[in-house]
Amino acid sequence: MLSSILIPALLGFAVFMLGMKLMEAALHRSAGRYVTAAVERFTRTPLHGLASGAAISAVLQSSTAVTVIAIGMVNAGVLTLPRTLGIVLGTNVGTCLTTELIGLELERLAGPLLLAALAGWLLTAALGEMSPSGGRHRQRWLGPLRSASLAVFGFALLLAGISVMKSIGAAVQASPFYAWFMERSDDSLLWGLLAGAALTAVVHSSAAVIGMAMSLAAAGAMPPELGIAIVIGANVGTCLTAVLASIGGSRAGAGVAWFHVALNVGGAALFLPLTPQLAAAAASFGGGASAQLAHAQTLFNVACSLLALPLCYLPLRRRSGKSPASKA
């Protein structure tokens, strides 16, 4: 069990996380300086906030990072609570891009992408630091090329990690713990939700936990409905970072964090009993078991965000309702 499951699983997970963090850091380096200005400019209404949050999370590949940035801006008084609620809804939608890309099962491209990324980075090194004639004008495109190369390198590592984790499918199915877990999950999918929430709270990455579930589903070691329960649980577990980021901040910042909790926990309570229907809807989009989990996450997050969007306008209505009285 140690050599056939634990070591390959930890190795694949470590490579996946390394690629995820490298890709996130590279994208944040190239686009992070524009994030604060974009959040402040394009969040005048909750609907605009939803669209902006989705776009920025897709670019930075981290819904948690955008949520923490939004909480920080609320604490600083740059954003108001109603404007920020839409951002929280959008982050859940934007984070689906990573899992949809994983669902395409592009592991065979890991090697070529690694080589292309390495070539791009070496090119920037040769034309920049190693070239005595490298002027400032070159930095305008060398910087973005270097960040793009690192992002591609991180994505390739992510695919390589998924490939390693897929290799343990048969060994996982033969393990006694898996039989115990499947027996409990047959009684209630709540076990899958709790497992996804706990793992995500520990590793602080819903994409990593969902990627692991997708790799097991693709290897035939996990039924789609249980995988979807883990996906829903991963969305709940990701709330912990936002709650921690709000500690010691303003009341509005804490409100953003707890709205995030209410959104994901409420969505989990609503959709967990509908897991078979969610699985059927995800399967209708085509693809293998891995893609089915990715589609299920997208459907879950989009549905939850659209259902909660009208609630984001309530603080605005209350404020507008109080304004005439204050004038009188």
PDB file of N, CA and C in Angstrom, residues 8-25 27 57-62 94-115 117 149-167 205-216 290 294 297:
ATOM      1  N   PRO A   8       2.972   7.264  -4.645  1.00  0.00           N
ATOM      2  CA  PRO A   8       2.545   7.895  -5.904  1.00  0.00           C
ATOM      3  C   PRO A   8       1.506   9.000  -5.697  1.00  0.00           C
ATOM      4  N   ALA A   9       0.584   8.803  -4.727  1.00  0.00           N
ATOM      5  CA  ALA A   9      -0.438   9.826  -4.476  1.00  0.00           C
ATOM      6  C   ALA A   9       0.191  11.110  -3.957  1.00  0.00           C
ATOM      7  N   LEU A  10       1.119  10.976  -3.001  1.00  0.00           N
ATOM      8  CA  LEU A  10       1.777  12.166  -2.456  1.00  0.00           C
ATOM      9  C   LEU A  10       2.658  12.830  -3.509  1.00  0.00           C
ATOM     10  N   LEU A  11       3.332  12.024  -4.320  1.00  0.00           N
ATOM     11  CA  LEU A  11       4.171  12.582  -5.381  1.00  0.00           C
ATOM     12  C   LEU A  11       3.322  13.325  -6.406  1.00  0.00           C
ATOM     13  N   GLY A  12       2.240  12.687  -6.863  1.00  0.00           N
ATOM     14  CA  GLY A  12       1.373  13.338  -7.834  1.00  0.00           C
ATOM     15  C   GLY A  12       0.734  14.589  -7.267  1.00  0.00           C
ATOM     16  N   PHE A  13       0.302  14.527  -5.999  1.00  0.00           N
ATOM     17  CA  PHE A  13      -0.317  15.685  -5.374  1.00  0.00           C
ATOM     18  C   PHE A  13       0.685  16.832  -5.221  1.00  0.00           C
ATOM     19  N   ALA A  14       1.932  16.480  -4.840  1.00  0.00           N
ATOM     20  CA  ALA A  14       2.961  17.508  -4.683  1.00  0.00           C
ATOM     21  C   ALA A  14       3.272  18.186  -6.021  1.00  0.00           C
ATOM     22  N   VAL A  15       3.383  17.396  -7.090  1.00  0.00           N
ATOM     23  CA  VAL A  15       3.637  17.968  -8.417  1.00  0.00           C
ATOM     24  C   VAL A  15       2.461  18.829  -8.856  1.00  0.00           C
ATOM     25  N   PHE A  16       1.239  18.351  -8.586  1.00  0.00           N
ATOM     26  CA  PHE A  16       0.037  19.121  -8.930  1.00  0.00           C
ATOM     27  C   PHE A  16       0.042  20.465  -8.202  1.00  0.00           C
ATOM     28  N   MET A  17       0.286  20.440  -6.882  1.00  0.00           N
ATOM     29  CA  MET A  17       0.271  21.669  -6.094  1.00  0.00           C
ATOM     30  C   MET A  17       1.387  22.616  -6.524  1.00  0.00           C
ATOM     31  N   LEU A  18       2.567  22.070  -6.824  1.00  0.00           N
ATOM     32  CA  LEU A  18       3.666  22.900  -7.296  1.00  0.00           C
ATOM     33  C   LEU A  18       3.288  23.604  -8.592  1.00  0.00           C
ATOM     34  N   GLY A  19       2.703  22.846  -9.523  1.00  0.00           N
ATOM     35  CA  GLY A  19       2.270  23.450 -10.775  1.00  0.00           C
ATOM     36  C   GLY A  19       1.184  24.483 -10.565  1.00  0.00           C
ATOM     37  N   MET A  20       0.233  24.195  -9.664  1.00  0.00           N
ATOM     38  CA  MET A  20      -0.866  25.114  -9.388  1.00  0.00           C
ATOM     39  C   MET A  20      -0.338  26.428  -8.819  1.00  0.00           C
ATOM     40  N   LYS A  21       0.544  26.351  -7.838  1.00  0.00           N
ATOM     41  CA  LYS A  21       1.075  27.552  -7.203  1.00  0.00           C
ATOM     42  C   LYS A  21       1.995  28.322  -8.146  1.00  0.00           C
ATOM     43  N   LEU A  22       2.759  27.607  -8.963  1.00  0.00           N
ATOM     44  CA  LEU A  22       3.633  28.282  -9.925  1.00  0.00           C
ATOM     45  C   LEU A  22       2.795  29.028 -10.966  1.00  0.00           C
ATOM     46  N   MET A  23       1.751  28.383 -11.464  1.00  0.00           N
ATOM     47  CA  MET A  23       0.877  29.024 -12.437  1.00  0.00           C
ATOM     48  C   MET A  23       0.174  30.229 -11.817  1.00  0.00           C
ATOM     49  N   GLU A  24      -0.303  30.059 -10.584  1.00  0.00           N
ATOM     50  CA  GLU A  24      -0.976  31.168  -9.895  1.00  0.00           C
ATOM     51  C   GLU A  24      -0.036  32.345  -9.681  1.00  0.00           C
ATOM     52  N   ALA A  25       1.208  32.056  -9.245  1.00  0.00           N
ATOM     53  CA  ALA A  25       2.174  33.121  -8.993  1.00  0.00           C
ATOM     54  C   ALA A  25       2.546  33.849 -10.286  1.00  0.00           C
ATOM     55  N   LEU A  27       0.739  34.123 -13.075  1.00  0.00           N
ATOM     56  CA  LEU A  27      -0.389  34.922 -13.543  1.00  0.00           C
ATOM     57  C   LEU A  27      -0.607  36.142 -12.652  1.00  0.00           C
ATOM     58  N   SER A  57     -10.820  35.855 -11.413  1.00  0.00           N
ATOM     59  CA  SER A  57     -10.492  34.534 -10.869  1.00  0.00           C
ATOM     60  C   SER A  57      -9.998  33.601 -11.968  1.00  0.00           C
ATOM     61  N   ALA A  58     -10.592  33.707 -13.159  1.00  0.00           N
ATOM     62  CA  ALA A  58     -10.140  32.890 -14.275  1.00  0.00           C
ATOM     63  C   ALA A  58      -8.720  33.265 -14.694  1.00  0.00           C
ATOM     64  N   VAL A  59      -8.399  34.561 -14.633  1.00  0.00           N
ATOM     65  CA  VAL A  59      -7.061  35.012 -15.014  1.00  0.00           C
ATOM     66  C   VAL A  59      -6.024  34.604 -13.976  1.00  0.00           C
ATOM     67  N   LEU A  60      -6.347  34.819 -12.696  1.00  0.00           N
ATOM     68  CA  LEU A  60      -5.392  34.514 -11.624  1.00  0.00           C
ATOM     69  C   LEU A  60      -5.406  33.052 -11.221  1.00  0.00           C
ATOM     70  N   GLN A  61      -6.409  32.284 -11.678  1.00  0.00           N
ATOM     71  CA  GLN A  61      -6.525  30.865 -11.343  1.00  0.00           C
ATOM     72  C   GLN A  61      -6.615  30.649  -9.832  1.00  0.00           C
ATOM     73  N   SER A  62      -7.266  31.568  -9.129  1.00  0.00           N
ATOM     74  CA  SER A  62      -7.406  31.413  -7.681  1.00  0.00           C
ATOM     75  C   SER A  62      -8.591  32.231  -7.205  1.00  0.00           C
ATOM     76  N   GLY A  94     -15.505  31.791 -11.846  1.00  0.00           N
ATOM     77  CA  GLY A  94     -14.212  31.875 -12.530  1.00  0.00           C
ATOM     78  C   GLY A  94     -13.278  30.736 -12.221  1.00  0.00           C
ATOM     79  N   THR A  95     -13.378  30.185 -11.015  1.00  0.00           N
ATOM     80  CA  THR A  95     -12.474  29.098 -10.631  1.00  0.00           C
ATOM     81  C   THR A  95     -12.756  27.799 -11.377  1.00  0.00           C
ATOM     82  N   CYS A  96     -13.885  27.723 -12.064  1.00  0.00           N
ATOM     83  CA  CYS A  96     -14.229  26.501 -12.808  1.00  0.00           C
ATOM     84  C   CYS A  96     -13.336  26.290 -14.026  1.00  0.00           C
ATOM     85  N   LEU A  97     -12.650  27.351 -14.473  1.00  0.00           N
ATOM     86  CA  LEU A  97     -11.826  27.222 -15.673  1.00  0.00           C
ATOM     87  C   LEU A  97     -10.747  26.160 -15.498  1.00  0.00           C
ATOM     88  N   THR A  98     -10.123  26.140 -14.320  1.00  0.00           N
ATOM     89  CA  THR A  98      -9.053  25.166 -14.080  1.00  0.00           C
ATOM     90  C   THR A  98      -9.558  23.733 -14.193  1.00  0.00           C
ATOM     91  N   THR A  99     -10.675  23.448 -13.537  1.00  0.00           N
ATOM     92  CA  THR A  99     -11.188  22.079 -13.565  1.00  0.00           C
ATOM     93  C   THR A  99     -11.701  21.702 -14.952  1.00  0.00           C
ATOM     94  N   GLU A 100     -12.239  22.653 -15.691  1.00  0.00           N
ATOM     95  CA  GLU A 100     -12.675  22.357 -17.059  1.00  0.00           C
ATOM     96  C   GLU A 100     -11.472  22.011 -17.935  1.00  0.00           C
ATOM     97  N   LEU A 101     -10.355  22.705 -17.729  1.00  0.00           N
ATOM     98  CA  LEU A 101      -9.144  22.386 -18.487  1.00  0.00           C
ATOM     99  C   LEU A 101      -8.611  21.003 -18.108  1.00  0.00           C
ATOM    100  N   ILE A 102      -8.665  20.683 -16.802  1.00  0.00           N
ATOM    101  CA  ILE A 102      -8.235  19.347 -16.369  1.00  0.00           C
ATOM    102  C   ILE A 102      -9.143  18.281 -16.961  1.00  0.00           C
ATOM    103  N   GLY A 103     -10.437  18.608 -17.053  1.00  0.00           N
ATOM    104  CA  GLY A 103     -11.400  17.654 -17.582  1.00  0.00           C
ATOM    105  C   GLY A 103     -11.186  17.300 -19.041  1.00  0.00           C
ATOM    106  N   LEU A 104     -10.425  18.109 -19.751  1.00  0.00           N
ATOM    107  CA  LEU A 104     -10.129  17.808 -21.158  1.00  0.00           C
ATOM    108  C   LEU A 104      -9.143  16.645 -21.297  1.00  0.00           C
ATOM    109  N   GLU A 105      -8.559  16.219 -20.158  1.00  0.00           N
ATOM    110  CA  GLU A 105      -7.613  15.088 -20.139  1.00  0.00           C
ATOM    111  C   GLU A 105      -6.458  15.313 -21.126  1.00  0.00           C
ATOM    112  N   LEU A 106      -5.709  16.387 -20.851  1.00  0.00           N
ATOM    113  CA  LEU A 106      -4.605  16.774 -21.722  1.00  0.00           C
ATOM    114  C   LEU A 106      -3.254  16.295 -21.208  1.00  0.00           C
ATOM    115  N   GLU A 107      -3.261  15.231 -20.388  1.00  0.00           N
ATOM    116  CA  GLU A 107      -2.015  14.799 -19.752  1.00  0.00           C
ATOM    117  C   GLU A 107      -0.914  14.470 -20.761  1.00  0.00           C
ATOM    118  N   ARG A 108      -1.294  14.022 -21.936  1.00  0.00           N
ATOM    119  CA  ARG A 108      -0.288  13.665 -22.941  1.00  0.00           C
ATOM    120  C   ARG A 108       0.488  14.887 -23.420  1.00  0.00           C
ATOM    121  N   LEU A 109      -0.041  16.084 -23.162  1.00  0.00           N
ATOM    122  CA  LEU A 109       0.635  17.307 -23.591  1.00  0.00           C
ATOM    123  C   LEU A 109       1.588  17.840 -22.538  1.00  0.00           C
ATOM    124  N   ALA A 110       1.684  17.162 -21.390  1.00  0.00           N
ATOM    125  CA  ALA A 110       2.525  17.664 -20.303  1.00  0.00           C
ATOM    126  C   ALA A 110       3.977  17.814 -20.754  1.00  0.00           C
ATOM    127  N   GLY A 111       4.526  16.782 -21.406  1.00  0.00           N
ATOM    128  CA  GLY A 111       5.916  16.831 -21.864  1.00  0.00           C
ATOM    129  C   GLY A 111       6.177  17.949 -22.852  1.00  0.00           C
ATOM    130  N   PRO A 112       5.410  18.036 -23.962  1.00  0.00           N
ATOM    131  CA  PRO A 112       5.631  19.129 -24.914  1.00  0.00           C
ATOM    132  C   PRO A 112       5.467  20.515 -24.300  1.00  0.00           C
ATOM    133  N   LEU A 113       4.494  20.675 -23.390  1.00  0.00           N
ATOM    134  CA  LEU A 113       4.296  21.977 -22.749  1.00  0.00           C
ATOM    135  C   LEU A 113       5.474  22.333 -21.849  1.00  0.00           C
ATOM    136  N   LEU A 114       6.020  21.342 -21.144  1.00  0.00           N
ATOM    137  CA  LEU A 114       7.200  21.587 -20.311  1.00  0.00           C
ATOM    138  C   LEU A 114       8.374  22.062 -21.160  1.00  0.00           C
ATOM    139  N   LEU A 115       8.580  21.404 -22.298  1.00  0.00           N
ATOM    140  CA  LEU A 115       9.693  21.790 -23.177  1.00  0.00           C
ATOM    141  C   LEU A 115       9.468  23.179 -23.767  1.00  0.00           C
ATOM    142  N   ALA A 117       7.668  25.629 -22.494  1.00  0.00           N
ATOM    143  CA  ALA A 117       7.808  26.621 -21.429  1.00  0.00           C
ATOM    144  C   ALA A 117       9.276  26.853 -21.084  1.00  0.00           C
ATOM    145  N   SER A 149       5.648  31.873 -19.816  1.00  0.00           N
ATOM    146  CA  SER A 149       6.392  30.612 -19.815  1.00  0.00           C
ATOM    147  C   SER A 149       6.256  29.902 -18.478  1.00  0.00           C
ATOM    148  N   LEU A 150       6.326  30.656 -17.377  1.00  0.00           N
ATOM    149  CA  LEU A 150       6.176  30.056 -16.056  1.00  0.00           C
ATOM    150  C   LEU A 150       4.762  29.526 -15.848  1.00  0.00           C
ATOM    151  N   ALA A 151       3.764  30.269 -16.368  1.00  0.00           N
ATOM    152  CA  ALA A 151       2.375  29.806 -16.235  1.00  0.00           C
ATOM    153  C   ALA A 151       2.158  28.507 -17.000  1.00  0.00           C
ATOM    154  N   VAL A 152       2.713  28.416 -18.217  1.00  0.00           N
ATOM    155  CA  VAL A 152       2.595  27.191 -19.011  1.00  0.00           C
ATOM    156  C   VAL A 152       3.349  26.049 -18.338  1.00  0.00           C
ATOM    157  N   PHE A 153       4.516  26.353 -17.778  1.00  0.00           N
ATOM    158  CA  PHE A 153       5.289  25.335 -17.068  1.00  0.00           C
ATOM    159  C   PHE A 153       4.490  24.803 -15.873  1.00  0.00           C
ATOM    160  N   GLY A 154       3.834  25.715 -15.132  1.00  0.00           N
ATOM    161  CA  GLY A 154       3.001  25.297 -14.006  1.00  0.00           C
ATOM    162  C   GLY A 154       1.837  24.441 -14.445  1.00  0.00           C
ATOM    163  N   PHE A 155       1.200  24.806 -15.552  1.00  0.00           N
ATOM    164  CA  PHE A 155       0.071  24.021 -16.057  1.00  0.00           C
ATOM    165  C   PHE A 155       0.539  22.638 -16.490  1.00  0.00           C
ATOM    166  N   ALA A 156       1.716  22.558 -17.091  1.00  0.00           N
ATOM    167  CA  ALA A 156       2.257  21.259 -17.498  1.00  0.00           C
ATOM    168  C   ALA A 156       2.545  20.376 -16.278  1.00  0.00           C
ATOM    169  N   LEU A 157       3.080  20.977 -15.206  1.00  0.00           N
ATOM    170  CA  LEU A 157       3.298  20.219 -13.975  1.00  0.00           C
ATOM    171  C   LEU A 157       1.972  19.731 -13.397  1.00  0.00           C
ATOM    172  N   LEU A 158       0.961  20.582 -13.478  1.00  0.00           N
ATOM    173  CA  LEU A 158      -0.372  20.201 -13.012  1.00  0.00           C
ATOM    174  C   LEU A 158      -0.869  18.963 -13.754  1.00  0.00           C
ATOM    175  N   LEU A 159      -0.700  18.958 -15.075  1.00  0.00           N
ATOM    176  CA  LEU A 159      -1.115  17.801 -15.870  1.00  0.00           C
ATOM    177  C   LEU A 159      -0.298  16.561 -15.519  1.00  0.00           C
ATOM    178  N   ALA A 160       0.994  16.755 -15.280  1.00  0.00           N
ATOM    179  CA  ALA A 160       1.846  15.623 -14.908  1.00  0.00           C
ATOM    180  C   ALA A 160       1.414  15.035 -13.565  1.00  0.00           C
ATOM    181  N   GLY A 161       1.057  15.910 -12.623  1.00  0.00           N
ATOM    182  CA  GLY A 161       0.585  15.430 -11.329  1.00  0.00           C
ATOM    183  C   GLY A 161      -0.703  14.638 -11.448  1.00  0.00           C
ATOM    184  N   ILE A 162      -1.621  15.106 -12.299  1.00  0.00           N
ATOM    185  CA  ILE A 162      -2.868  14.382 -12.544  1.00  0.00           C
ATOM    186  C   ILE A 162      -2.569  13.002 -13.124  1.00  0.00           C
ATOM    187  N   SER A 163      -1.616  12.936 -14.047  1.00  0.00           N
ATOM    188  CA  SER A 163      -1.255  11.653 -14.667  1.00  0.00           C
ATOM    189  C   SER A 163      -0.730  10.671 -13.628  1.00  0.00           C
ATOM    190  N   VAL A 164       0.091  11.152 -12.687  1.00  0.00           N
ATOM    191  CA  VAL A 164       0.618  10.276 -11.638  1.00  0.00           C
ATOM    192  C   VAL A 164      -0.501   9.795 -10.728  1.00  0.00           C
ATOM    193  N   MET A 165      -1.418  10.699 -10.360  1.00  0.00           N
ATOM    194  CA  MET A 165      -2.511  10.318  -9.466  1.00  0.00           C
ATOM    195  C   MET A 165      -3.470   9.334 -10.137  1.00  0.00           C
ATOM    196  N   LYS A 166      -3.608   9.423 -11.443  1.00  0.00           N
ATOM    197  CA  LYS A 166      -4.464   8.472 -12.146  1.00  0.00           C
ATOM    198  C   LYS A 166      -3.905   7.055 -12.085  1.00  0.00           C
ATOM    199  N   SER A 167      -2.601   6.937 -11.962  1.00  0.00           N
ATOM    200  CA  SER A 167      -1.970   5.616 -11.994  1.00  0.00           C
ATOM    201  C   SER A 167      -2.282   4.769 -10.767  1.00  0.00           C
ATOM    202  N   SER A 205      -6.826  24.408  -1.126  1.00  0.00           N
ATOM    203  CA  SER A 205      -6.948  24.437  -2.588  1.00  0.00           C
ATOM    204  C   SER A 205      -8.060  23.501  -3.017  1.00  0.00           C
ATOM    205  N   SER A 206      -9.190  24.064  -3.411  1.00  0.00           N
ATOM    206  CA  SER A 206     -10.288  23.229  -3.886  1.00  0.00           C
ATOM    207  C   SER A 206      -9.937  22.578  -5.206  1.00  0.00           C
ATOM    208  N   ALA A 207      -9.157  23.284  -6.042  1.00  0.00           N
ATOM    209  CA  ALA A 207      -8.781  22.723  -7.344  1.00  0.00           C
ATOM    210  C   ALA A 207      -7.961  21.452  -7.174  1.00  0.00           C
ATOM    211  N   ALA A 208      -7.083  21.410  -6.157  1.00  0.00           N
ATOM    212  CA  ALA A 208      -6.258  20.222  -5.933  1.00  0.00           C
ATOM    213  C   ALA A 208      -7.117  19.032  -5.519  1.00  0.00           C
ATOM    214  N   VAL A 209      -8.073  19.265  -4.621  1.00  0.00           N
ATOM    215  CA  VAL A 209      -8.936  18.176  -4.162  1.00  0.00           C
ATOM    216  C   VAL A 209      -9.842  17.702  -5.297  1.00  0.00           C
ATOM    217  N   ILE A 210     -10.390  18.651  -6.051  1.00  0.00           N
ATOM    218  CA  ILE A 210     -11.251  18.278  -7.176  1.00  0.00           C
ATOM    219  C   ILE A 210     -10.434  17.546  -8.238  1.00  0.00           C
ATOM    220  N   GLY A 211      -9.198  18.000  -8.461  1.00  0.00           N
ATOM    221  CA  GLY A 211      -8.333  17.314  -9.416  1.00  0.00           C
ATOM    222  C   GLY A 211      -8.047  15.882  -9.008  1.00  0.00           C
ATOM    223  N   MET A 212      -7.869  15.656  -7.709  1.00  0.00           N
ATOM    224  CA  MET A 212      -7.642  14.300  -7.223  1.00  0.00           C
ATOM    225  C   MET A 212      -8.882  13.432  -7.444  1.00  0.00           C
ATOM    226  N   ALA A 213     -10.072  13.996  -7.150  1.00  0.00           N
ATOM    227  CA  ALA A 213     -11.310  13.250  -7.377  1.00  0.00           C
ATOM    228  C   ALA A 213     -11.503  12.947  -8.862  1.00  0.00           C
ATOM    229  N   MET A 214     -11.150  13.902  -9.718  1.00  0.00           N
ATOM    230  CA  MET A 214     -11.283  13.700 -11.159  1.00  0.00           C
ATOM    231  C   MET A 214     -10.344  12.603 -11.645  1.00  0.00           C
ATOM    232  N   SER A 215      -9.133  12.562 -11.083  1.00  0.00           N
ATOM    233  CA  SER A 215      -8.185  11.528 -11.504  1.00  0.00           C
ATOM    234  C   SER A 215      -8.668  10.143 -11.096  1.00  0.00           C
ATOM    235  N   LEU A 216      -9.257  10.020  -9.903  1.00  0.00           N
ATOM    236  CA  LEU A 216      -9.786   8.733  -9.458  1.00  0.00           C
ATOM    237  C   LEU A 216     -11.009   8.327 -10.285  1.00  0.00           C
ATOM    238  N   SER A 290     -13.933  12.233 -15.827  1.00  0.00           N
ATOM    239  CA  SER A 290     -13.234  13.417 -15.343  1.00  0.00           C
ATOM    240  C   SER A 290     -13.934  14.692 -15.790  1.00  0.00           C
ATOM    241  N   ALA A 294     -15.983  17.996 -13.798  1.00  0.00           N
ATOM    242  CA  ALA A 294     -15.717  19.401 -14.109  1.00  0.00           C
ATOM    243  C   ALA A 294     -17.005  20.122 -14.498  1.00  0.00           C
ATOM    244  N   GLN A 297     -19.171  20.754 -11.426  1.00  0.00           N
ATOM    245  CA  GLN A 297     -18.739  21.885 -10.622  1.00  0.00           C
ATOM    246  C   GLN A 297     -19.177  23.202 -11.261  1.00  0.00           C
TER     247      GLN A 297
END
